[in-house]
Coordinates of C-alpha atoms in Angstrom, one line a residue:
Chain A
M14 CA -42.7 4.9 -48.7
M15 CA -44.4 2.0 -47.7
G16 CA -47.9 1.1 -49.0
C17 CA -50.1 2.6 -48.4
M18 CA -53.1 4.1 -50.6
P19 CA -52.5 7.0 -53.4
I20 CA -52.5 10.0 -52.3
S21 CA -56.2 11.8 -54.7
S22 CA -55.5 13.4 -57.9
A23 CA -58.7 14.5 -58.6
V24 CA -58.5 18.2 -57.1
L25 CA -61.1 19.1 -54.8
E26 CA -62.3 22.7 -56.4
N27 CA -66.2 23.9 -55.0
P28 CA -65.7 25.5 -52.5
K29 CA -69.4 25.8 -51.6
S30 CA -69.3 21.4 -51.5
D31 CA -70.7 19.7 -48.1
R32 CA -67.6 18.8 -46.9
I33 CA -65.4 22.2 -47.5
R34 CA -68.7 23.7 -46.1
H35 CA -68.7 20.8 -42.4
V36 CA -65.0 21.8 -42.5
A37 CA -65.1 25.6 -42.8
D38 CA -68.1 25.5 -40.3
L39 CA -65.5 24.0 -37.5
A40 CA -64.1 27.5 -36.3
S41 CA -67.2 27.4 -34.5
R42 CA -67.1 26.4 -31.0
H43 CA -71.2 24.7 -31.4
T44 CA -70.8 22.4 -34.4
R45 CA -66.9 21.7 -33.0
R46 CA -68.9 20.7 -30.1
K47 CA -72.2 18.2 -32.6
I48 CA -69.5 17.1 -34.7
G49 CA -66.3 16.3 -32.7
K50 CA -64.1 17.3 -34.4
F51 CA -62.1 20.7 -35.3
L52 CA -59.6 22.1 -37.4
V53 CA -55.4 22.0 -37.3
E54 CA -54.3 24.7 -39.1
G55 CA -50.7 25.6 -40.8
P56 CA -47.3 23.6 -41.8
Q57 CA -46.4 23.2 -38.4
S58 CA -49.3 22.4 -36.6
V59 CA -50.4 20.1 -39.0
R60 CA -46.6 18.8 -39.1
E61 CA -47.0 18.2 -35.6
A62 CA -50.6 16.9 -35.2
V63 CA -49.2 14.3 -37.7
R64 CA -46.1 13.7 -36.3
F65 CA -47.9 13.6 -32.5
M66 CA -51.3 12.0 -33.7
P67 CA -51.8 10.8 -35.5
S68 CA -54.7 8.0 -35.5
A69 CA -56.3 11.1 -34.3
V70 CA -56.1 13.3 -37.6
H71 CA -59.0 12.2 -39.7
D72 CA -58.4 14.3 -42.7
L73 CA -55.7 16.7 -44.7
Y74 CA -56.6 19.1 -46.5
V75 CA -53.8 20.7 -48.5
S76 CA -52.5 23.7 -51.2
A77 CA -52.5 21.1 -55.2
S78 CA -50.7 23.9 -56.4
L79 CA -47.6 23.0 -52.8
M80 CA -48.5 19.5 -53.7
H81 CA -46.2 20.0 -56.7
N82 CA -43.8 21.7 -55.5
S83 CA -41.4 18.9 -53.3
H84 CA -39.4 21.8 -51.9
S85 CA -42.6 22.6 -49.7
A86 CA -43.1 22.6 -46.3
A87 CA -46.3 21.2 -46.9
E88 CA -46.2 18.5 -48.8
A89 CA -43.7 16.4 -47.3
I90 CA -46.4 16.7 -44.8
A91 CA -48.8 15.5 -47.6
F92 CA -46.6 12.5 -47.7
E93 CA -46.0 11.7 -44.0
A94 CA -49.7 11.3 -43.6
D95 CA -50.2 9.5 -46.8
R96 CA -48.1 7.2 -45.0
E97 CA -49.5 7.4 -42.0
G98 CA -53.2 6.4 -43.9
I99 CA -54.9 10.1 -43.8
Y100 CA -57.2 10.8 -47.2
V101 CA -55.2 13.3 -48.2
H102 CA -57.2 16.4 -50.1
P103 CA -55.8 18.2 -53.2
C104 CA -57.9 21.3 -53.4
S105 CA -58.1 24.9 -55.4
G106 CA -56.8 27.8 -53.5
A107 CA -60.3 28.5 -53.6
V108 CA -61.4 26.0 -51.0
M109 CA -58.6 26.5 -49.2
D110 CA -59.6 29.9 -48.8
R111 CA -62.9 29.1 -47.4
I112 CA -61.7 26.5 -44.9
S113 CA -59.2 29.2 -43.1
A114 CA -58.1 32.2 -44.1
D115 CA -54.8 31.6 -41.9
C116 CA -53.5 28.3 -43.2
Q117 CA -51.2 29.3 -45.3
G118 CA -51.9 25.8 -47.6
I119 CA -53.2 23.7 -45.2
A120 CA -54.9 22.4 -42.7
A121 CA -55.8 19.2 -40.6
V122 CA -59.2 18.1 -39.5
M123 CA -58.8 16.1 -36.1
D124 CA -60.6 14.3 -33.4
C125 CA -61.5 17.0 -30.2
E126 CA -61.2 14.3 -27.7
A127 CA -57.4 13.1 -28.2
V128 CA -56.7 17.4 -26.5
E129 CA -59.5 17.8 -24.2
H130 CA -59.0 15.8 -22.3
V131 CA -60.7 15.7 -18.8
A132 CA -58.8 14.4 -16.0
T133 CA -55.5 13.7 -15.6
K134 CA -54.1 10.3 -16.2
P135 CA -51.6 11.8 -18.9
I136 CA -50.5 14.7 -17.2
D137 CA -49.6 11.1 -14.6
E138 CA -48.7 9.4 -16.6
R139 CA -46.4 11.9 -18.3
L140 CA -44.9 12.3 -14.6
A141 CA -44.1 9.5 -13.5
A142 CA -42.3 8.8 -16.8
D143 CA -40.2 12.5 -17.0
G144 CA -39.3 11.9 -13.0
D145 CA -36.0 11.6 -12.8
G146 CA -35.9 12.3 -9.5
R147 CA -35.5 15.7 -10.0
G148 CA -39.7 17.1 -9.8
G149 CA -41.9 18.0 -12.3
L150 CA -42.9 21.2 -14.0
V151 CA -47.2 22.1 -14.6
A152 CA -48.8 24.8 -15.4
A153 CA -52.3 25.7 -14.9
C154 CA -54.3 28.6 -15.9
W155 CA -57.4 30.0 -13.4
Q156 CA -60.2 31.5 -16.6
V157 CA -57.3 32.1 -18.8
R158 CA -59.9 33.2 -21.1
D159 CA -58.1 34.8 -24.3
P160 CA -57.0 32.6 -27.4
G161 CA -53.7 34.3 -27.5
N162 CA -53.1 33.6 -24.1
A163 CA -53.6 30.2 -23.5
G164 CA -51.9 29.2 -26.6
T165 CA -48.9 31.1 -25.8
I166 CA -49.3 29.2 -21.9
V167 CA -49.1 25.9 -24.2
R168 CA -46.6 26.8 -25.8
V169 CA -44.3 28.2 -23.3
A170 CA -45.5 25.1 -20.9
D171 CA -44.4 22.9 -23.7
A172 CA -40.6 23.8 -24.2
A173 CA -40.2 24.6 -20.1
G174 CA -40.4 21.1 -20.6
C175 CA -43.8 20.5 -18.7
S176 CA -45.2 17.5 -17.9
G177 CA -48.8 18.4 -18.8
V178 CA -51.0 21.9 -18.4
I179 CA -54.5 22.7 -16.1
L180 CA -56.9 24.3 -17.3
V181 CA -59.1 25.1 -14.0
D182 CA -62.8 26.0 -14.3
D183 CA -63.4 27.7 -17.2
C184 CA -60.9 28.2 -19.2
V185 CA -61.2 29.3 -23.6
D186 CA -61.6 26.1 -25.3
V187 CA -58.2 24.7 -27.0
T188 CA -60.1 23.2 -29.6
N189 CA -61.0 27.6 -30.4
P190 CA -58.9 28.2 -33.8
K191 CA -56.9 30.7 -32.5
V192 CA -56.0 28.3 -29.5
V193 CA -54.1 25.6 -31.8
R194 CA -52.5 28.5 -33.9
A195 CA -51.4 30.6 -30.6
T196 CA -49.6 26.6 -29.4
A197 CA -48.0 26.1 -32.8
G198 CA -48.3 22.9 -32.4
S199 CA -47.4 22.4 -28.5
L200 CA -51.3 20.7 -28.4
F201 CA -49.9 17.8 -29.5
H202 CA -47.0 17.2 -27.8
I203 CA -48.1 18.0 -24.0
P204 CA -51.1 16.6 -22.2
V205 CA -53.8 19.5 -22.3
V206 CA -56.4 19.1 -18.7
R207 CA -60.0 21.1 -17.8
L208 CA -60.1 20.7 -13.8
G209 CA -62.7 22.4 -11.6
V210 CA -61.7 24.3 -8.6
D211 CA -61.9 21.5 -6.5
G212 CA -60.7 18.8 -9.2
F213 CA -57.8 20.9 -9.2
F214 CA -56.5 20.9 -5.6
G215 CA -57.7 17.2 -5.0
W216 CA -55.4 15.9 -7.6
A217 CA -52.8 18.2 -5.5
A218 CA -53.0 17.0 -2.7
E219 CA -53.4 13.8 -4.2
R220 CA -49.9 13.9 -5.8
N221 CA -48.7 15.7 -3.3
V222 CA -47.9 18.0 -5.7
H223 CA -46.5 21.9 -4.7
V224 CA -49.2 24.0 -5.3
T225 CA -47.2 28.4 -6.8
A226 CA -49.3 30.8 -8.0
A227 CA -48.5 33.3 -9.2
D228 CA -50.1 36.7 -8.4
V229 CA -48.9 39.9 -7.5
Y230 CA -50.1 40.8 -4.4
G231 CA -50.8 37.7 -2.8
T232 CA -53.3 37.8 0.6
S233 CA -52.6 38.3 4.0
Q234 CA -52.3 33.7 4.8
R235 CA -50.0 33.7 1.4
P236 CA -47.9 36.9 1.9
P237 CA -45.5 36.9 -2.3
I238 CA -42.8 35.8 -2.8
G239 CA -39.8 37.6 -5.2
L240 CA -39.5 35.3 -8.2
P241 CA -34.9 35.9 -7.1
D242 CA -35.7 34.6 -3.1
M243 CA -38.1 31.8 -4.8
L244 CA -35.4 30.8 -6.6
A245 CA -32.6 31.1 -4.2
A246 CA -34.2 29.4 -1.0
T247 CA -35.1 26.2 -3.3
D248 CA -30.8 26.4 -4.1
G249 CA -29.5 23.1 -3.5
A250 CA -32.7 22.2 -2.6
Q251 CA -33.2 17.8 -2.8
T252 CA -36.2 17.7 -4.3
S253 CA -38.4 14.9 -6.3
Q254 CA -41.3 17.1 -5.5
T255 CA -43.9 18.4 -8.7
R256 CA -45.2 22.1 -9.4
A257 CA -47.6 23.5 -9.9
V258 CA -47.9 27.1 -11.3
L259 CA -51.1 28.8 -11.5
F260 CA -52.0 31.5 -13.1
G261 CA -55.3 33.7 -12.8
N262 CA -57.7 35.9 -15.1
E263 CA -55.7 37.8 -17.4
A264 CA -58.0 41.4 -16.2
R265 CA -59.2 39.7 -12.3
G266 CA -56.3 37.8 -11.2
L267 CA -56.6 35.1 -9.0
E268 CA -59.5 35.4 -5.9
E269 CA -58.2 35.4 -3.0
G270 CA -59.8 32.0 -0.9
T271 CA -58.1 30.6 -4.6
V272 CA -54.6 32.1 -3.3
N273 CA -55.4 30.4 -0.1
R274 CA -55.6 26.9 -1.1
C275 CA -52.6 27.0 -2.6
D276 CA -49.2 26.5 -0.5
D277 CA -47.1 30.1 -1.9
V278 CA -47.3 32.5 -3.9
V279 CA -44.7 34.2 -6.0
T280 CA -44.0 37.1 -7.8
I281 CA -42.4 39.1 -10.7
P282 CA -40.1 41.9 -9.7
I283 CA -40.6 44.8 -12.0
Y284 CA -37.6 46.6 -11.9
G285 CA -38.9 49.5 -14.6
K286 CA -42.1 51.4 -14.0
A287 CA -44.0 48.9 -15.7
E288 CA -47.8 48.2 -13.6
S289 CA -47.6 44.1 -14.9
L290 CA -47.1 41.6 -16.9
N291 CA -49.7 40.2 -18.9
V292 CA -50.5 36.3 -17.7
A293 CA -48.6 34.3 -20.5
T294 CA -45.3 35.9 -20.3
S295 CA -45.3 36.2 -16.2
A296 CA -45.6 32.3 -17.9
A297 CA -43.0 32.8 -19.6
V298 CA -41.0 34.1 -17.4
L299 CA -41.7 31.5 -14.7
L300 CA -42.0 29.4 -16.1
Y301 CA -38.6 28.8 -17.5
A302 CA -37.2 30.1 -13.7
F303 CA -38.3 26.4 -12.6
A304 CA -37.5 24.9 -15.3
M305 CA -33.6 26.6 -15.3
R306 CA -33.3 25.5 -11.3
S307 CA -34.4 22.0 -11.9
A308 CA -31.3 21.7 -15.0
A309 CA -29.7 22.8 -13.4
R310 CA -30.1 20.1 -9.9
Chain B
M10 CA -57.2 71.3 -8.2
M11 CA -55.0 74.2 -8.9
G12 CA -56.3 76.6 -11.3
C13 CA -57.3 75.6 -14.8
M14 CA -59.2 75.8 -17.6
P15 CA -62.6 73.6 -16.9
I16 CA -64.0 71.0 -18.6
S17 CA -65.8 71.7 -21.3
S18 CA -69.3 70.6 -21.0
A19 CA -70.1 70.6 -24.2
V20 CA -70.6 67.7 -25.6
L21 CA -68.9 66.5 -29.1
E22 CA -71.9 64.9 -30.9
N23 CA -71.2 64.2 -34.2
P24 CA -69.3 62.2 -35.8
K25 CA -68.4 63.2 -39.2
S26 CA -67.4 65.8 -38.0
D27 CA -64.1 67.3 -39.3
R28 CA -62.3 66.4 -36.3
I29 CA -63.5 63.3 -35.3
R30 CA -62.5 61.8 -39.2
H31 CA -58.8 63.7 -38.3
V32 CA -58.6 61.6 -35.1
A33 CA -60.0 58.3 -36.1
D34 CA -56.8 59.0 -39.5
L35 CA -54.5 58.5 -37.2
A36 CA -55.2 54.7 -37.4
S37 CA -53.1 56.1 -40.9
R38 CA -49.4 55.4 -40.9
H39 CA -49.2 58.2 -43.9
T40 CA -51.1 60.9 -41.4
R41 CA -49.7 60.5 -39.2
R42 CA -46.8 60.4 -40.9
K43 CA -48.0 62.9 -42.6
I44 CA -49.3 65.6 -39.0
G45 CA -46.6 64.1 -36.7
K46 CA -50.1 63.1 -33.9
F47 CA -50.7 59.3 -33.1
L48 CA -53.6 58.0 -31.0
V49 CA -53.0 56.6 -27.2
E50 CA -56.6 55.0 -26.8
G51 CA -57.2 53.1 -23.7
P52 CA -57.4 54.2 -19.8
Q53 CA -53.9 52.1 -19.3
S54 CA -52.2 53.7 -21.8
V55 CA -53.7 57.3 -21.6
R56 CA -53.3 57.2 -17.5
E57 CA -49.3 56.6 -18.4
A58 CA -48.9 59.1 -21.0
V59 CA -50.4 61.7 -19.5
R60 CA -48.3 61.7 -16.1
F61 CA -45.1 60.7 -17.5
M62 CA -44.8 62.9 -21.6
P63 CA -47.8 65.5 -20.3
S64 CA -46.3 68.0 -22.5
A65 CA -46.9 65.9 -25.8
V66 CA -50.2 65.1 -25.4
H67 CA -52.5 67.8 -27.3
D68 CA -56.4 66.7 -26.6
L69 CA -57.5 64.2 -24.7
Y70 CA -61.3 62.4 -26.0
V71 CA -63.7 60.9 -22.9
S72 CA -66.4 59.9 -23.6
A73 CA -69.5 61.3 -21.6
S74 CA -71.1 59.0 -19.5
L75 CA -67.7 58.3 -17.8
M76 CA -66.9 62.2 -17.4
H77 CA -70.1 62.1 -15.2
N78 CA -69.2 58.6 -13.0
S79 CA -66.6 59.5 -10.6
H80 CA -65.7 55.6 -9.8
S81 CA -64.8 55.5 -13.7
A82 CA -60.6 55.7 -13.9
A83 CA -61.6 57.5 -17.5
E84 CA -63.1 60.3 -14.4
A85 CA -59.8 60.4 -12.7
I86 CA -57.3 60.6 -15.8
A87 CA -59.2 63.5 -17.5
F88 CA -59.1 65.6 -14.4
E89 CA -55.2 64.6 -14.2
A90 CA -55.2 65.5 -17.5
D91 CA -56.9 68.7 -16.9
R92 CA -54.0 70.2 -14.3
E93 CA -51.2 69.2 -16.8
G94 CA -53.5 72.0 -19.3
I95 CA -54.2 69.3 -22.0
Y96 CA -57.9 69.8 -23.6
V97 CA -60.3 67.5 -22.7
H98 CA -63.6 67.1 -24.9
P99 CA -65.8 64.8 -23.9
C100 CA -67.4 62.7 -26.4
S101 CA -70.3 61.1 -27.0
G102 CA -70.8 57.5 -27.0
A103 CA -71.3 57.4 -31.7
V104 CA -68.2 59.8 -31.0
M105 CA -65.2 57.9 -30.2
D106 CA -66.6 54.8 -31.7
R107 CA -65.5 56.6 -34.5
I108 CA -62.4 57.6 -32.5
S109 CA -61.0 53.8 -31.6
A110 CA -62.8 50.6 -31.5
D111 CA -60.7 49.6 -28.7
C112 CA -60.5 52.8 -26.6
Q113 CA -62.8 51.8 -23.8
G114 CA -63.3 55.4 -23.9
I115 CA -60.5 57.3 -23.8
A116 CA -58.6 58.2 -26.2
A117 CA -54.9 60.8 -26.6
V118 CA -53.3 62.8 -29.6
M119 CA -50.0 63.2 -28.1
D120 CA -47.1 64.6 -30.7
C121 CA -44.8 62.0 -32.2
E122 CA -41.2 63.5 -31.5
A123 CA -42.0 62.8 -28.0
V124 CA -41.7 59.2 -28.8
E125 CA -39.7 58.8 -32.0
H126 CA -35.8 59.0 -31.9
V127 CA -32.7 58.8 -34.1
A128 CA -30.8 59.5 -31.7
T129 CA -28.8 57.4 -28.9
K130 CA -29.8 60.0 -26.6
P131 CA -32.2 59.8 -23.7
I132 CA -30.5 56.0 -23.3
D133 CA -27.3 57.1 -23.6
E134 CA -29.1 59.6 -20.6
R135 CA -31.4 56.7 -18.5
L136 CA -28.1 54.6 -18.7
A137 CA -26.5 57.1 -16.3
A138 CA -28.9 57.8 -14.2
D139 CA -29.9 53.7 -14.1
G140 CA -26.1 53.3 -13.4
D141 CA -25.4 52.0 -10.4
G142 CA -22.2 50.3 -11.7
R143 CA -25.1 46.9 -11.9
G144 CA -24.5 47.5 -15.8
G145 CA -27.2 48.0 -17.7
L146 CA -29.8 46.9 -20.2
V147 CA -31.2 47.6 -23.0
A148 CA -33.9 45.4 -25.2
A149 CA -33.0 45.7 -29.6
C150 CA -35.1 44.3 -32.0
W151 CA -34.1 43.9 -35.8
Q152 CA -36.5 43.7 -38.4
V153 CA -39.7 42.8 -36.0
R154 CA -42.9 44.0 -37.8
D155 CA -45.4 42.3 -35.6
P156 CA -46.9 45.0 -33.8
G157 CA -47.7 43.3 -31.2
N158 CA -44.3 41.8 -30.1
A159 CA -42.7 45.3 -30.8
G160 CA -45.1 46.6 -28.1
T161 CA -45.0 43.5 -26.3
I162 CA -41.0 43.9 -25.9
V163 CA -41.4 47.1 -24.6
R164 CA -43.4 46.1 -22.0
V165 CA -41.3 43.4 -21.1
A166 CA -38.2 45.8 -21.4
D167 CA -39.6 48.1 -19.4
A168 CA -40.9 45.7 -16.9
A169 CA -37.5 43.9 -16.2
G170 CA -36.1 47.8 -16.2
C171 CA -33.8 48.1 -19.4
S172 CA -32.8 51.8 -20.3
G173 CA -34.8 52.1 -23.8
V174 CA -35.0 49.8 -26.3
I175 CA -33.9 50.3 -29.4
L176 CA -35.0 49.6 -33.3
V177 CA -32.7 47.7 -35.3
D178 CA -33.6 48.8 -38.9
D179 CA -36.8 48.3 -40.9
C180 CA -39.3 47.3 -38.4
V181 CA -43.1 48.6 -36.9
D182 CA -43.5 52.2 -36.4
V183 CA -44.7 52.3 -32.9
T184 CA -46.7 54.4 -32.5
N185 CA -48.7 51.8 -34.8
P186 CA -51.7 51.8 -32.6
K187 CA -51.4 48.3 -32.0
V188 CA -47.8 49.1 -30.8
V189 CA -48.6 51.3 -28.2
R190 CA -52.0 49.3 -27.2
A191 CA -50.0 46.5 -27.0
T192 CA -46.9 48.3 -24.6
A193 CA -49.1 48.9 -22.0
G194 CA -48.4 52.3 -21.0
S195 CA -44.3 51.6 -21.2
L196 CA -44.3 53.5 -24.6
F197 CA -44.4 56.6 -22.4
H198 CA -41.4 55.2 -19.8
I199 CA -38.5 54.9 -21.2
P200 CA -37.3 55.4 -24.7
V201 CA -37.7 53.9 -27.7
V202 CA -34.7 55.0 -30.3
R203 CA -34.7 54.0 -34.3
L204 CA -31.2 53.1 -35.7
G205 CA -29.6 51.5 -38.5
V206 CA -27.5 48.0 -38.1
D207 CA -24.2 50.3 -38.4
G208 CA -25.7 52.0 -35.8
F209 CA -26.7 50.2 -33.5
F210 CA -22.9 48.9 -34.0
G211 CA -21.1 52.5 -34.2
W212 CA -23.2 52.5 -30.7
A213 CA -21.8 50.0 -29.2
A214 CA -18.2 49.6 -29.4
E215 CA -18.4 53.7 -28.6
R216 CA -19.9 53.1 -25.0
N217 CA -18.7 49.5 -25.0
V218 CA -21.7 48.0 -24.5
H219 CA -22.1 44.4 -24.6
V220 CA -24.0 43.0 -27.2
T221 CA -25.1 39.4 -26.9
A222 CA -27.5 38.5 -29.7
A223 CA -30.6 36.1 -28.9
D224 CA -30.1 33.3 -31.7
V225 CA -30.9 29.4 -32.0
Y226 CA -28.4 28.7 -34.1
G227 CA -25.6 31.0 -34.2
T228 CA -22.8 31.2 -36.5
S229 CA -18.9 28.7 -36.7
Q230 CA -17.5 31.6 -35.6
R231 CA -20.1 32.8 -32.3
P232 CA -21.9 29.7 -31.0
P233 CA -24.9 29.8 -28.7
I234 CA -23.7 29.3 -25.7
G235 CA -27.2 28.3 -23.4
L236 CA -28.9 30.7 -22.1
P237 CA -28.4 28.6 -17.9
D238 CA -24.8 28.5 -18.7
M239 CA -24.2 32.2 -19.9
L240 CA -25.3 33.0 -15.9
A241 CA -23.0 30.3 -14.3
A242 CA -20.2 31.7 -16.7
T243 CA -21.6 36.0 -14.9
D244 CA -22.1 34.3 -11.1
G245 CA -19.8 36.7 -9.2
A246 CA -18.7 38.7 -11.5
Q247 CA -18.6 42.2 -10.0
T248 CA -19.4 43.9 -13.9
S249 CA -20.3 47.1 -15.3
Q250 CA -20.9 46.6 -18.4
T251 CA -23.8 47.4 -20.0
R252 CA -25.5 44.8 -21.9
A253 CA -27.7 44.7 -25.4
V254 CA -29.5 41.5 -26.0
L255 CA -30.4 41.7 -30.0
F256 CA -33.4 39.7 -31.0
G257 CA -34.1 39.2 -34.5
N258 CA -37.3 38.3 -37.5
E259 CA -40.3 36.5 -36.1
A260 CA -39.2 34.5 -39.2
R261 CA -36.4 34.4 -40.1
G262 CA -34.3 35.9 -36.7
L263 CA -30.7 37.5 -37.4
E264 CA -28.0 37.0 -40.6
E265 CA -25.9 35.7 -40.4
G266 CA -23.4 38.3 -40.6
T267 CA -25.0 40.8 -37.9
V268 CA -24.7 37.8 -35.5
N269 CA -21.0 37.8 -36.2
R270 CA -20.6 41.4 -35.2
C271 CA -22.3 40.5 -31.5
D272 CA -19.9 39.8 -29.1
D273 CA -21.6 36.7 -28.0
V274 CA -25.1 34.3 -28.7
V275 CA -27.5 33.5 -26.1
T276 CA -29.9 30.9 -26.9
I277 CA -33.1 29.1 -24.6
P278 CA -32.6 25.8 -23.5
I279 CA -35.9 23.5 -24.8
Y280 CA -36.7 21.3 -22.3
G281 CA -39.5 19.7 -23.9
K282 CA -40.5 19.5 -27.9
A283 CA -41.9 22.5 -28.9
E284 CA -39.5 24.0 -32.1
S285 CA -38.8 27.3 -30.5
L286 CA -40.2 30.1 -28.4
N287 CA -41.6 33.8 -30.1
V288 CA -39.5 36.2 -30.0
A289 CA -41.6 38.2 -27.1
T290 CA -41.3 35.2 -24.9
S291 CA -37.8 34.5 -25.8
A292 CA -37.7 38.3 -25.0
A293 CA -39.5 38.6 -21.5
V294 CA -37.6 35.6 -20.4
L295 CA -33.9 35.9 -21.0
L296 CA -34.3 40.3 -20.0
Y297 CA -35.7 38.7 -17.3
A298 CA -33.2 36.1 -16.7
F299 CA -30.5 38.9 -17.1
A300 CA -32.1 41.3 -14.6
M301 CA -32.6 38.9 -12.0
R302 CA -29.1 37.9 -12.4
S303 CA -27.9 41.5 -12.4
A304 CA -29.7 42.4 -9.3
A305 CA -28.9 39.3 -7.6
R306 CA -24.9 41.1 -7.1

């Protein structure tokens, strides 16, 4: 261990203290907006936050009982946080319960601005860094409102090697605890950028990004192309063009005018009797299909 | 409309009546086991139940306010149910709220035995009927416990054209309301069969089914093969062998001994920094990859 401040030996035991009340209040969007901080819960997410964005992590709260267990993931994360100069607070079980019912004994308080981007710079930089002539991949969501769906899309976009996620128009808040949990740490791996509709299409035009709408029906101007056909059409093609796949709202999909602004429309074939797939499942199928195709080139 | 009994004009208004209490009690597994019935909630699931398994639907409860709205999905479903001889009960809002907070004004009570299979016959029949020389596809889950995951896997298996889903060992109860909701009607499209571990591998051996474990690590006997490599190996191959893809428990994956009983192990490449994908997302990626490959042959 490098020289650093020792982890406090004092255990926070009062769940009604001002400090703990403020942490618990981060479940409210209003409070997050007001003080610019959000809560990260559970060992996987906290570990990734400490590892990938240590300078944005203010405080780490960890169950004192886990701190005395040298085999716990929580203890290892606390030591790593301590080495990064993050304040580590051992807490009683009652305090951890007050902070969050879902944190499995460890939680961190972070700056919202570390994960809330309103300009494409971090994605552009990532695309440039990832660029190896195979073309990049970006996931985009229009008005996705369900926290579980948004978080799952960020996680699958990370796994599929996307350079970022763009939340277009009025999507769920990425610092919502349910979104953070569903990303399973991926929120700290890839940039998530919020743009308006015009901002998104303006970025795509400026950067020569090919925008593919994920939509069952398409429009008369943009008829849907089945995923296998779209993959076959790119077979053997050498392209360095970045593709953004745009997913629509859970209930309403994409608006016709928005679809018409895209370059093409992809649809997932339904081989059975299901009416549709949900948006997070569609994202998994489509992003992986494009990612595997790119990796094979 | 064919001749049938008229839909009752009497509106059920007492949320405390014995009938309504019994329906609401179906949220409990104990009650479902005892009386052999389960609850189907919401227009999409109820519509598919009425359409695909009308003889297993006993009673349909629908908000009286929706019954008087000739544009509502609920009214159309109620008329279809009535034509099938299902008892349709218009209910007050208070009664619908008592039945379920998640039913969007329509719910049905069904026989558990219509969807709880403990022998592979319905899958074997479906495989025979679907058989067109391209080989069938079956999804299997070992000890999947989360209702949302199990339901999502049934839905994606249906969409991908699987002939059925096998729940191996101790999985979540398919008549659990959260499972039923997550299947979005697919529970009524494809058979879901519960088997023990030996029963599953015995079925696979007897039917010459190729079992692929979905597992990140594999074992020394069964090293993992990346999905793109496994797809490339089947490129151009003409096989009529059915493949079952076996997914593991959310937290623990598959046991080593179970993996060794499979024919091979597939793993989804992680192109980014995510540690893993959740089981439902993995199922979407893998089942669609195999389904699209079969369809292309």
